[in-house]
Short mmCIF file of C-alpha atoms (C1' of nucleotides) in Angstrom, two decimals:
data_model
loop_
_atom_site.label_atom_id
_atom_site.label_comp_id
_atom_site.label_asym_id
_atom_site.label_seq_id
_atom_site.Cartn_x
_atom_site.Cartn_y
_atom_site.Cartn_z
CA UNK A 1 -51.36 56.05 5.13
CA UNK A 2 -52.62 54.05 8.09
CA UNK A 3 -56.01 53.05 6.77
CA UNK A 4 -57.25 49.70 7.91
CA UNK A 5 -56.80 47.03 5.30
CA UNK A 6 -57.69 43.38 5.18
CA UNK A 7 -54.74 41.21 6.21
CA UNK A 8 -52.13 40.28 3.63
CA UNK A 9 -53.24 37.44 1.43
CA UNK A 10 -56.95 37.95 2.02
CA UNK A 11 -59.55 39.53 -0.23
CA UNK A 12 -62.87 41.23 0.23
CA UNK A 13 -65.47 39.81 -2.11
CA UNK A 14 -67.54 42.84 -3.01
CA UNK A 15 -71.14 42.39 -4.18
CA UNK A 16 -70.30 42.68 -7.88
CA UNK A 17 -67.69 39.91 -7.62
CA UNK A 18 -69.91 37.36 -5.91
CA UNK A 19 -71.97 36.24 -8.90
CA UNK A 20 -68.76 34.75 -10.32
CA UNK A 21 -68.14 32.75 -7.16
CA UNK A 22 -71.77 31.69 -7.04
CA UNK A 23 -71.55 30.49 -10.62
CA UNK A 24 -68.63 28.19 -9.81
CA UNK A 25 -70.19 26.89 -6.61
CA UNK A 26 -73.58 26.31 -8.26
CA UNK A 27 -72.08 24.42 -11.21
CA UNK A 28 -70.13 22.26 -8.79
CA UNK A 29 -73.16 21.64 -6.60
CA UNK A 30 -75.28 20.58 -9.58
CA UNK A 31 -72.62 18.16 -10.76
CA UNK A 32 -72.29 16.64 -7.29
CA UNK A 33 -76.04 16.08 -7.09
CA UNK A 34 -76.10 14.15 -10.33
CA UNK A 35 -73.21 11.94 -9.19
CA UNK A 36 -74.79 11.19 -5.83
CA UNK A 37 -72.31 13.08 -3.66
CA UNK A 38 -73.73 14.74 -0.54
CA UNK A 39 -72.50 17.92 1.06
CA UNK A 40 -70.68 17.87 4.38
CA UNK A 41 -69.64 20.88 6.44
CA UNK A 42 -66.90 20.62 9.00
CA UNK A 43 -65.60 23.41 11.25
CA UNK A 44 -63.24 26.06 9.88
CA UNK A 45 -60.68 25.03 12.48
CA UNK A 46 -59.63 21.73 13.96
CA UNK A 47 -57.29 20.55 16.63
CA UNK A 48 -53.79 21.08 15.32
CA UNK A 49 -52.94 17.43 15.94
CA UNK A 50 -55.37 16.40 13.18
CA UNK A 51 -53.33 18.02 10.45
CA UNK A 52 -49.99 17.02 11.92
CA UNK A 53 -51.21 13.44 11.91
CA UNK A 54 -52.66 13.43 8.40
CA UNK A 55 -50.15 15.54 6.50
CA UNK A 56 -47.05 14.54 8.41
CA UNK A 57 -44.96 17.00 10.43
CA UNK A 58 -42.34 16.97 7.69
CA UNK A 59 -44.68 18.53 5.15
CA UNK A 60 -44.35 22.21 4.31
CA UNK A 61 -47.95 22.87 5.20
CA UNK A 62 -47.49 21.64 8.74
CA UNK A 63 -43.97 22.89 9.29
CA UNK A 64 -44.46 26.49 8.17
CA UNK A 65 -47.87 27.29 6.71
CA UNK A 66 -50.36 26.67 9.47
CA UNK A 67 -52.60 29.31 11.00
CA UNK A 68 -52.60 28.08 14.57
CA UNK A 69 -54.08 29.54 17.73
CA UNK A 70 -52.99 28.62 21.22
CA UNK A 71 -55.59 29.25 23.91
CA UNK A 72 -54.85 27.83 27.32
CA UNK A 73 -53.98 24.19 26.72
CA UNK A 74 -55.90 23.84 23.46
CA UNK A 75 -54.19 24.41 20.15
CA UNK A 76 -56.35 24.71 17.05
CA UNK A 77 -55.50 25.38 13.41
CA UNK A 78 -57.57 26.94 10.67
CA UNK A 79 -57.97 24.16 8.16
CA UNK A 80 -55.29 24.21 5.45
CA UNK A 81 -57.18 21.60 3.42
CA UNK A 82 -60.42 19.66 3.49
CA UNK A 83 -59.57 15.99 3.43
CA UNK A 84 -58.44 15.43 7.01
CA UNK A 85 -61.50 17.14 8.55
CA UNK A 86 -63.88 15.06 6.43
CA UNK A 87 -62.13 11.82 7.34
CA UNK A 88 -62.16 12.91 10.98
CA UNK A 89 -65.93 13.55 10.85
CA UNK A 90 -66.48 10.23 9.09
CA UNK A 91 -64.71 8.36 11.88
CA UNK A 92 -66.07 10.50 14.72
CA UNK A 93 -69.65 9.70 13.74
CA UNK A 94 -68.87 6.02 13.20
CA UNK A 95 -69.87 6.12 9.56
CA UNK A 96 -67.24 3.48 8.85
CA UNK A 97 -69.30 1.07 10.96
CA UNK A 98 -72.79 2.02 9.80
CA UNK A 99 -72.42 2.64 6.09
CA UNK A 100 -68.76 2.37 5.28
CA UNK A 101 -68.98 3.64 1.72
CA UNK A 102 -70.06 7.29 1.45
CA UNK A 103 -69.50 10.03 -1.09
CA UNK A 104 -69.12 13.60 0.19
CA UNK A 105 -68.45 17.00 -1.24
CA UNK A 106 -67.48 20.17 0.55
CA UNK A 107 -66.67 23.77 -0.21
CA UNK A 108 -65.42 26.76 1.66
CA UNK A 109 -62.40 28.75 2.78
CA UNK A 110 -59.06 27.17 3.62
CA UNK A 111 -56.10 28.88 5.24
CA UNK A 112 -52.38 28.71 4.72
CA UNK A 113 -49.77 31.12 5.95
CA UNK A 114 -47.70 31.63 2.85
CA UNK A 115 -46.54 34.40 0.57
CA UNK A 116 -49.39 35.41 -1.72
CA UNK A 117 -48.99 35.46 -5.49
CA UNK A 118 -51.16 35.11 -8.59
CA UNK A 119 -53.99 32.68 -7.84
CA UNK A 120 -52.78 31.96 -4.33
CA UNK A 121 -53.72 33.61 -1.06
CA UNK A 122 -53.77 32.98 2.67
CA UNK A 123 -57.50 32.49 2.71
CA UNK A 124 -58.67 30.71 -0.39
CA UNK A 125 -61.69 28.72 -1.46
CA UNK A 126 -61.70 25.05 -2.28
CA UNK A 127 -64.35 22.73 -3.59
CA UNK A 128 -63.62 19.09 -3.05
CA UNK A 129 -64.92 15.55 -2.89
CA UNK A 130 -64.07 12.55 -0.76
CA UNK A 131 -65.34 9.06 -1.63
CA UNK A 132 -64.61 7.15 1.57
CA UNK A 133 -64.68 3.46 2.40
CA UNK A 134 -63.94 1.72 -0.89
CA UNK A 135 -60.93 0.38 -2.78
CA UNK A 136 -62.80 0.10 -6.07
CA UNK A 137 -60.69 1.13 -9.09
CA UNK A 138 -63.93 2.25 -10.68
CA UNK A 139 -64.06 5.05 -8.16
CA UNK A 140 -60.62 6.27 -9.21
CA UNK A 141 -62.03 6.86 -12.66
CA UNK A 142 -65.30 8.26 -11.40
CA UNK A 143 -63.59 10.90 -9.33
CA UNK A 144 -61.53 12.11 -12.28
CA UNK A 145 -64.60 12.07 -14.49
CA UNK A 146 -66.39 14.04 -11.80
CA UNK A 147 -63.71 16.74 -11.76
CA UNK A 148 -63.88 16.89 -15.55
CA UNK A 149 -67.66 17.22 -15.55
CA UNK A 150 -67.55 19.86 -12.83
CA UNK A 151 -65.16 22.02 -14.86
CA UNK A 152 -67.24 21.47 -17.95
CA UNK A 153 -70.35 22.59 -16.04
CA UNK A 154 -68.52 25.76 -15.01
CA UNK A 155 -67.85 26.44 -18.67
CA UNK A 156 -64.08 26.08 -18.45
CA UNK A 157 -62.21 25.25 -21.64
CA UNK A 158 -58.67 24.23 -22.51
CA UNK A 159 -57.65 22.10 -19.56
CA UNK A 160 -55.98 18.73 -19.25
CA UNK A 161 -56.00 16.04 -16.61
CA UNK A 162 -52.48 14.89 -15.85
CA UNK A 163 -52.55 11.37 -14.40
CA UNK A 164 -50.02 9.07 -12.86
CA UNK A 165 -49.91 6.12 -10.51
CA UNK A 166 -47.61 6.00 -7.53
CA UNK A 167 -48.67 2.51 -6.49
CA UNK A 168 -49.23 1.35 -2.94
CA UNK A 169 -46.85 1.42 0.01
CA UNK A 170 -45.04 -1.67 -1.23
CA UNK A 171 -44.61 -0.28 -4.75
CA UNK A 172 -43.27 2.91 -3.29
CA UNK A 173 -40.71 1.17 -1.11
CA UNK A 174 -39.42 -0.68 -4.14
CA UNK A 175 -39.42 2.34 -6.38
CA UNK A 176 -37.72 4.50 -3.75
CA UNK A 177 -34.74 2.14 -3.89
CA UNK A 178 -34.75 2.14 -7.67
CA UNK A 179 -34.78 5.92 -7.81
CA UNK A 180 -32.06 6.34 -5.21
CA UNK A 181 -29.89 3.92 -7.13
CA UNK A 182 -30.43 5.94 -10.29
CA UNK A 183 -29.86 9.38 -8.77
CA UNK A 184 -26.94 8.49 -6.49
CA UNK A 185 -24.23 8.88 -9.16
CA UNK A 186 -25.96 11.95 -10.64
CA UNK A 187 -26.35 13.81 -7.38
CA UNK A 188 -23.47 16.20 -8.15
CA UNK A 189 -25.30 17.54 -11.18
CA UNK A 190 -28.53 18.31 -9.33
CA UNK A 191 -29.69 21.56 -7.74
CA UNK A 192 -29.49 22.29 -4.01
CA UNK A 193 -33.15 21.48 -3.50
CA UNK A 194 -32.70 18.08 -5.10
CA UNK A 195 -29.78 17.37 -2.80
CA UNK A 196 -32.21 17.69 0.09
CA UNK A 197 -35.00 15.84 -1.69
CA UNK A 198 -32.74 12.83 -2.22
CA UNK A 199 -33.01 11.96 1.46
CA UNK A 200 -36.30 13.56 2.36
CA UNK A 201 -38.50 12.69 -0.61
CA UNK A 202 -36.78 11.24 -3.69
CA UNK A 203 -40.01 11.25 -5.66
CA UNK A 204 -40.12 15.02 -5.74
CA UNK A 205 -36.87 15.06 -7.69
CA UNK A 206 -38.97 13.88 -10.62
CA UNK A 207 -40.89 17.13 -10.98
CA UNK A 208 -38.01 19.52 -10.36
CA UNK A 209 -38.27 22.49 -12.69
CA UNK A 210 -34.58 23.43 -12.82
CA UNK A 211 -33.43 22.86 -16.43
CA UNK A 212 -30.25 20.99 -15.51
CA UNK A 213 -32.29 18.64 -13.35
CA UNK A 214 -34.84 18.02 -16.04
CA UNK A 215 -32.05 16.78 -18.26
CA UNK A 216 -31.26 13.91 -15.91
CA UNK A 217 -34.98 13.34 -15.31
CA UNK A 218 -35.58 12.40 -18.93
CA UNK A 219 -33.84 9.07 -18.54
CA UNK A 220 -35.01 8.53 -14.96
CA UNK A 221 -36.93 5.38 -14.09
CA UNK A 222 -40.69 5.87 -14.07
CA UNK A 223 -43.16 4.77 -11.47
CA UNK A 224 -45.37 3.16 -14.08
CA UNK A 225 -42.59 0.79 -15.16
CA UNK A 226 -41.90 -0.39 -11.64
CA UNK A 227 -45.39 -1.04 -10.34
CA UNK A 228 -46.32 -4.59 -9.51
CA UNK A 229 -48.60 -6.11 -12.17
CA UNK A 230 -51.72 -5.72 -10.03
CA UNK A 231 -51.08 -2.00 -9.43
CA UNK A 232 -50.29 -1.44 -13.06
CA UNK A 233 -53.44 -3.22 -14.18
CA UNK A 234 -55.56 -1.10 -11.91
CA UNK A 235 -54.11 2.09 -13.39
CA UNK A 236 -54.66 0.88 -16.94
CA UNK A 237 -58.24 0.03 -16.08
CA UNK A 238 -58.86 3.56 -14.82
CA UNK A 239 -57.33 5.07 -17.93
CA UNK A 240 -59.46 2.91 -20.19
CA UNK A 241 -62.64 4.10 -18.47
CA UNK A 242 -61.61 7.74 -18.71
CA UNK A 243 -60.72 7.46 -22.37
CA UNK A 244 -64.13 5.97 -23.04
CA UNK A 245 -65.69 9.11 -21.53
CA UNK A 246 -63.50 11.49 -23.55
CA UNK A 247 -61.78 12.97 -20.52
CA UNK A 248 -58.74 14.96 -21.76
CA UNK A 249 -56.10 12.74 -20.16
CA UNK A 250 -52.35 13.05 -20.26
CA UNK A 251 -50.29 10.34 -18.59
CA UNK A 252 -47.62 12.33 -16.82
CA UNK A 253 -44.88 10.59 -14.81
CA UNK A 254 -44.04 13.92 -13.22
CA UNK A 255 -47.20 14.01 -11.11
CA UNK A 256 -46.02 13.01 -7.68
CA UNK A 257 -48.14 14.96 -5.16
CA UNK A 258 -46.97 16.55 -1.97
CA UNK A 259 -48.80 14.78 0.82
CA UNK A 260 -47.69 11.42 2.15
CA UNK A 261 -51.05 9.72 2.16
CA UNK A 262 -51.56 9.37 -1.60
CA UNK A 263 -51.52 5.95 -3.30
CA UNK A 264 -52.19 4.57 -6.78
CA UNK A 265 -53.94 7.13 -8.97
CA UNK A 266 -52.82 10.72 -8.55
CA UNK A 267 -53.87 13.53 -10.83
CA UNK A 268 -53.82 17.22 -11.41
CA UNK A 269 -55.99 19.35 -13.65
CA UNK A 270 -54.06 22.09 -15.38
CA UNK A 271 -55.11 25.02 -17.45
CA UNK A 272 -52.22 26.38 -19.56
CA UNK A 273 -53.95 29.76 -19.88
CA UNK A 274 -52.88 30.49 -16.30
CA UNK A 275 -49.16 30.55 -16.95
CA UNK A 276 -46.72 29.61 -14.20
CA UNK A 277 -49.24 28.43 -11.67
CA UNK A 278 -51.54 26.40 -13.87
CA UNK A 279 -52.91 23.72 -11.51
CA UNK A 280 -56.58 24.18 -10.70
CA UNK A 281 -57.31 20.82 -9.12
CA UNK A 282 -55.34 18.10 -7.43
CA UNK A 283 -56.31 14.74 -6.06
CA UNK A 284 -55.98 11.02 -6.08
CA UNK A 285 -56.38 7.93 -4.00
CA UNK A 286 -55.26 7.88 -0.38
CA UNK A 287 -55.73 4.38 0.91
CA UNK A 288 -53.57 4.81 3.97
CA UNK A 289 -55.25 7.84 5.45
CA UNK A 290 -58.32 6.41 7.20
CA UNK A 291 -56.20 3.83 8.97
CA UNK A 292 -53.52 6.40 9.73
CA UNK A 293 -56.19 8.42 11.52
CA UNK A 294 -57.21 5.53 13.74
CA UNK A 295 -59.88 3.95 11.58
CA UNK A 296 -60.08 0.59 9.82
CA UNK A 297 -58.14 -0.19 6.67
CA UNK A 298 -60.51 1.33 4.15
CA UNK A 299 -59.83 2.92 0.80
CA UNK A 300 -60.54 6.51 -0.13
CA UNK A 301 -60.21 8.78 -3.12
CA UNK A 302 -60.88 12.46 -3.70
CA UNK A 303 -59.75 15.79 -5.07
CA UNK A 304 -59.83 19.49 -4.33
CA UNK A 305 -60.44 22.31 -6.78
CA UNK A 306 -58.75 25.64 -6.20
CA UNK A 307 -61.57 28.10 -6.71
CA UNK A 308 -59.30 31.14 -6.92
CA UNK A 309 -57.21 29.89 -9.86
CA UNK A 310 -60.34 28.46 -11.48
CA UNK A 311 -61.99 31.87 -11.39
CA UNK A 312 -58.82 33.36 -12.79
CA UNK A 313 -58.85 30.89 -15.67
CA UNK A 314 -62.53 31.58 -16.42
CA UNK A 315 -61.78 35.28 -16.35
CA UNK A 316 -58.90 34.89 -18.78
CA UNK A 317 -61.20 32.89 -21.04
CA UNK A 318 -63.75 35.69 -20.77
CA UNK A 319 -66.55 33.53 -19.51
CA UNK A 320 -69.69 35.71 -19.36
CA UNK A 321 -70.74 34.54 -15.88
CA UNK A 322 -67.48 35.81 -14.42
CA UNK A 323 -67.82 39.46 -15.44
CA UNK A 324 -68.52 41.81 -12.51
CA UNK A 325 -72.22 42.31 -12.17
CA UNK A 326 -74.27 45.06 -10.55
CA UNK A 327 -77.03 43.11 -8.93
CA UNK A 328 -79.39 45.84 -7.81
CA UNK A 329 -83.15 45.49 -7.59
CA UNK A 330 -84.76 45.50 -11.03
CA UNK A 331 -87.64 47.79 -10.07
CA UNK A 332 -87.44 51.31 -8.65
CA UNK A 333 -90.20 53.50 -7.23
CA UNK A 334 -89.45 57.18 -7.79
CA UNK A 335 -91.31 59.76 -5.69
CA UNK A 336 -91.35 63.18 -7.34
CA UNK A 337 -91.49 65.16 -4.13
CA UNK A 338 -91.54 64.74 -0.38
CA UNK A 339 -95.31 64.42 -0.29
CA UNK A 340 -95.16 61.17 -2.30
CA UNK A 341 -92.44 59.61 -0.18
CA UNK A 342 -94.80 57.63 2.04
CA UNK A 343 -96.86 56.42 -0.88
CA UNK A 344 -93.66 55.39 -2.67
CA UNK A 345 -92.46 53.38 0.27
CA UNK A 346 -95.85 51.71 0.52
CA UNK A 347 -95.86 50.80 -3.18
CA UNK A 348 -92.27 49.59 -2.98
CA UNK A 349 -93.07 47.31 -0.07
CA UNK A 350 -96.20 46.06 -1.79
CA UNK A 351 -94.11 44.85 -4.73
CA UNK A 352 -91.48 43.34 -2.45
CA UNK A 353 -94.22 41.38 -0.72
CA UNK A 354 -95.14 39.98 -4.12
CA UNK A 355 -91.57 38.77 -4.53
CA UNK A 356 -90.49 41.53 -6.90
CA UNK A 357 -87.05 42.98 -6.07
CA UNK A 358 -87.76 46.66 -5.57
CA UNK A 359 -86.07 49.76 -4.20
CA UNK A 360 -86.87 53.43 -3.76
CA UNK A 361 -85.12 56.75 -3.18
CA UNK A 362 -83.75 57.56 0.26
CA UNK A 363 -81.81 60.71 -0.52
CA UNK A 364 -84.41 63.20 -1.75
CA UNK A 365 -82.93 63.20 -5.20
CA UNK A 366 -84.54 65.00 -8.09
CA UNK A 367 -86.59 62.85 -10.43
CA UNK A 368 -83.94 63.28 -13.08
CA UNK A 369 -81.20 62.17 -10.74
CA UNK A 370 -83.26 59.17 -9.73
CA UNK A 371 -83.56 58.16 -13.36
CA UNK A 372 -79.87 58.63 -13.97
CA UNK A 373 -78.74 56.49 -11.08
CA UNK A 374 -81.43 53.89 -11.75
CA UNK A 375 -80.18 53.57 -15.30
CA UNK A 376 -76.63 53.06 -14.13
CA UNK A 377 -77.71 50.37 -11.71
CA UNK A 378 -79.45 48.41 -14.41
CA UNK A 379 -82.97 49.05 -13.14
CA UNK A 380 -85.49 47.84 -15.70
CA UNK A 381 -88.75 49.30 -14.51
CA UNK A 382 -89.32 52.76 -13.00
CA UNK A 383 -92.58 53.54 -11.21
CA UNK A 384 -93.11 57.29 -10.93
CA UNK A 385 -95.35 58.72 -8.22
CA UNK A 386 -96.31 62.41 -8.32
CA UNK A 387 -99.16 64.37 -6.75
CA UNK A 388 -101.46 63.54 -9.70
CA UNK A 389 -100.77 59.83 -9.52
CA UNK A 390 -101.31 59.65 -5.79
CA UNK A 391 -104.58 61.55 -6.07
CA UNK A 392 -105.89 59.37 -8.90
CA UNK A 393 -104.63 56.08 -7.52
CA UNK A 394 -102.47 55.54 -10.57
CA UNK A 395 -98.78 55.20 -11.34
CA UNK A 396 -96.54 56.00 -14.31
CA UNK A 397 -94.64 52.95 -15.39
CA UNK A 398 -91.61 53.27 -17.61
CA UNK A 399 -89.77 50.20 -18.83
CA UNK A 400 -86.21 51.48 -19.22
CA UNK A 401 -84.99 48.49 -21.17
CA UNK A 402 -87.91 48.76 -23.61
CA UNK A 403 -88.35 52.51 -23.78
CA UNK A 404 -92.07 52.15 -23.11
CA UNK A 405 -94.45 54.16 -20.92
CA UNK A 406 -97.65 52.97 -19.31
CA UNK A 407 -100.23 54.43 -16.97
CA UNK A 408 -101.42 51.76 -14.56
CA UNK A 409 -103.84 51.67 -11.67
CA UNK A 410 -102.49 51.09 -8.17
CA UNK A 411 -104.42 47.86 -7.76
CA UNK A 412 -103.80 44.18 -7.27
CA UNK A 413 -103.05 43.75 -10.96
CA UNK A 414 -100.01 46.02 -10.85
CA UNK A 415 -97.53 43.40 -9.66
CA UNK A 416 -98.50 41.08 -12.50
CA UNK A 417 -97.97 43.86 -15.05
CA UNK A 418 -94.57 44.71 -13.63
CA UNK A 419 -93.59 41.07 -13.62
CA UNK A 420 -94.56 40.83 -17.26
CA UNK A 421 -92.50 43.88 -18.18
CA UNK A 422 -89.48 42.41 -16.41
CA UNK A 423 -89.81 39.20 -18.36
CA UNK A 424 -90.02 41.03 -21.68
CA UNK A 425 -86.77 41.41 -23.54
CA UNK A 426 -86.14 44.01 -26.15
CA UNK A 427 -86.84 42.74 -29.64
CA UNK A 428 -84.55 43.70 -32.46
CA UNK A 429 -85.96 46.53 -34.61
"C1'" G B 1 -38.23 32.29 4.02
"C1'" U B 2 -35.48 34.18 -0.95
"C1'" G B 3 -35.38 37.41 -5.31
"C1'" G B 4 -37.35 41.04 -9.22
"C1'" C B 5 -40.79 45.09 -10.24
"C1'" U B 6 -44.11 48.99 -8.47
"C1'" G B 7 -46.31 52.90 -4.81
"C1'" U B 8 -49.06 60.42 -7.61
"C1'" A B 9 -57.27 61.84 -6.98
"C1'" G B 10 -62.21 56.32 -6.00
"C1'" C B 11 -59.90 53.81 -10.85
"C1'" U B 12 -56.12 53.96 -15.14
"C1'" C B 13 -52.09 56.88 -15.56
"C1'" A B 14 -49.12 61.88 -17.17
"C1'" G B 15 -45.64 64.97 -14.52
"C1'" U B 16 -39.44 67.08 -19.40
"C1'" U B 17 -32.02 67.65 -16.95
"C1'" G B 18 -34.78 68.38 -9.20
"C1'" G B 19 -37.65 74.77 -10.10
"C1'" U B 20 -43.65 78.62 -8.43
"C1'" U B 21 -50.60 77.37 -6.43
"C1'" A B 22 -49.33 68.64 -8.89
"C1'" G B 23 -52.51 67.47 -14.19
"C1'" A B 24 -55.71 64.36 -17.74
"C1'" G B 25 -59.35 60.62 -18.85
"C1'" C B 26 -62.96 57.70 -16.49
"C1'" A B 27 -65.97 57.59 -12.08
"C1'" U B 28 -68.88 60.66 -8.35
"C1'" C B 29 -72.10 64.95 -7.46
"C1'" A B 30 -74.81 69.32 -9.36
"C1'" G B 31 -76.83 72.10 -13.48
"C1'" A B 32 -78.41 72.88 -19.13
"C1'" U B 33 -86.03 77.85 -18.76
"C1'" U B 34 -88.18 74.41 -12.86
"C1'" G B 35 -92.49 65.93 -13.41
"C1'" U B 36 -88.37 61.59 -16.70
"C1'" G B 37 -82.60 57.68 -17.99
"C1'" G B 38 -78.83 56.05 -21.64
"C1'" U B 39 -75.72 60.65 -25.91
"C1'" U B 40 -73.82 65.69 -25.53
"C1'" C B 41 -72.35 70.34 -22.99
"C1'" U B 42 -71.04 73.22 -18.42
"C1'" G B 43 -69.38 73.26 -13.54
"C1'" A B 44 -67.95 71.30 -8.65
"C1'" G B 45 -65.83 68.23 -4.96
"C1'" G B 46 -61.68 65.02 -4.31
"C1'" G B 47 -54.37 64.27 -3.50
"C1'" U B 48 -49.59 66.08 3.39
"C1'" C B 49 -47.25 62.42 -4.52
"C1'" G B 50 -47.32 55.11 0.70
"C1'" C B 51 -44.63 56.47 5.40
"C1'" G B 52 -39.93 58.15 7.90
"C1'" G B 53 -35.21 60.18 7.43
"C1'" G B 54 -31.19 62.37 4.38
"C1'" U B 55 -28.88 65.56 0.25
"C1'" U B 56 -30.23 70.61 -1.66
"C1'" C B 57 -31.65 77.53 -1.84
"C1'" A B 58 -35.51 74.07 -3.72
"C1'" A B 59 -37.68 66.95 -3.82
"C1'" A B 60 -43.49 63.69 -6.63
"C1'" U B 61 -38.49 63.70 -9.03
"C1'" C B 62 -31.93 61.98 -6.16
"C1'" C B 63 -30.06 58.61 -1.76
"C1'" C B 64 -31.14 55.35 2.61
"C1'" G B 65 -34.68 52.89 5.51
"C1'" U B 66 -39.53 51.12 6.22
"C1'" C B 67 -44.44 49.55 5.00
"C1'" A B 68 -47.72 47.91 1.30
"C1'" G B 69 -48.92 45.85 -3.40
"C1'" U B 70 -47.42 42.64 -7.31
"C1'" C B 71 -44.77 38.73 -9.93
"C1'" A B 72 -41.58 34.59 -9.52
"C1'" C B 73 -38.93 30.71 -6.47
"C1'" C B 74 -39.65 26.90 -2.35
"C1'" C B 75 -44.33 24.36 -1.67
"C1'" C B 76 -49.12 23.81 -2.87
"C1'" A B 77 -55.46 24.25 -4.58
#
RNA sequence: GUGGCUGUAGCUCAGUUGGUUAGAGCAUCAGAUUGUGGUUCUGAGGGUCGCGGGUUCAAAUCCCGUCAGUCACCCCA
């Protein structure tokens, strides 16, 4: 079968699926407004060098997951994540010099060339925030609180925020030595991946999922115990704030994060209902990034929500806003025969002009068939036009959801009547 | 990139140890004394059984390949 299909790892969002996406975006947007974050939109693709510089050419994303396009001597990449583009825009427009501290949110598709699986695709949607230009520990807490409130606004239940601190560059240098010293004699017992991680990124050995590795991880030194007092105090301060706001926190030494630019607070939101891939949000502080990208030494903190897994979680939890919805026009004008077709179109348009979503028949269906299909599409009000109605300047109005019939005049009052019928809900008998 | 599972109608699936014109439910469309929905009844359309090759008198069924989907690993939202 050689039918055309959308490329592997992509999905068509059909009309009935979009209300779910809208629900998540709208809840996020509302939350951002109340916290004073403003939306920013950057291009879908950037110069490849931007991501190489921010993520590091050692990272998996850069080394094997980028959607890149070479055109003449320019090489661009469809954005695999949202942080680097926002920081780039911030610096490009000299915001660091005019109003250094700014809070942004963004949302939209991201692209990574990887093997699709449950809750993960090659084009996926992220909603994220970036609070740029401040080192304040208060912001660390605010950002986590913000993620929590956003999920709450979406109606998600049963999730936990896993938090950890990985200190600053100095803490990490120290801890790297401590970890290497600990793992060196145990290296024989570790899996192949950990053998590689020992040199490349020791920290990742801490969240290895292989059972034999987890055994030696239990007694492994923890970041939190090797932070300098100032770093440790800052983490404790953040935790205290979050506990005061009843955020479901779990301190989890296994949270290490993949990208190089993270510092101090790192966190992940997980929803156990999802099974193997349970992370729905990841973020933290990344104090080195702005400077790394050619800007001044300013702090930054943010997170990104994976919309796809979030929708999956809401679906599993049977959230009503996620169910597929047929969003057809609520009013339908049904001409009985061909002679009423023009009048029907005119009436239909008249209601549309009044802001009432309205549709009519285009296929010369029988009246019965029009009723049947209208019922299936969730139409609430049917307006029937036959020869008699047209001649008398009247229309038959049937409220399908109420089971009521009315005869109404085709005058300026009609729209108001229809509007009223739409607003009426069926009362229990 | 690695591994497991799965490909039969628009959807969910039957299809007996290989054996005639491949079935059901739902969905779609049309009817049930000719201007009215949801229930019910009747009927219709719709499939080169993912694709290619092989074994056989005979393949949806067995074998090989390939493509696609899916789940998991690596990594990550």
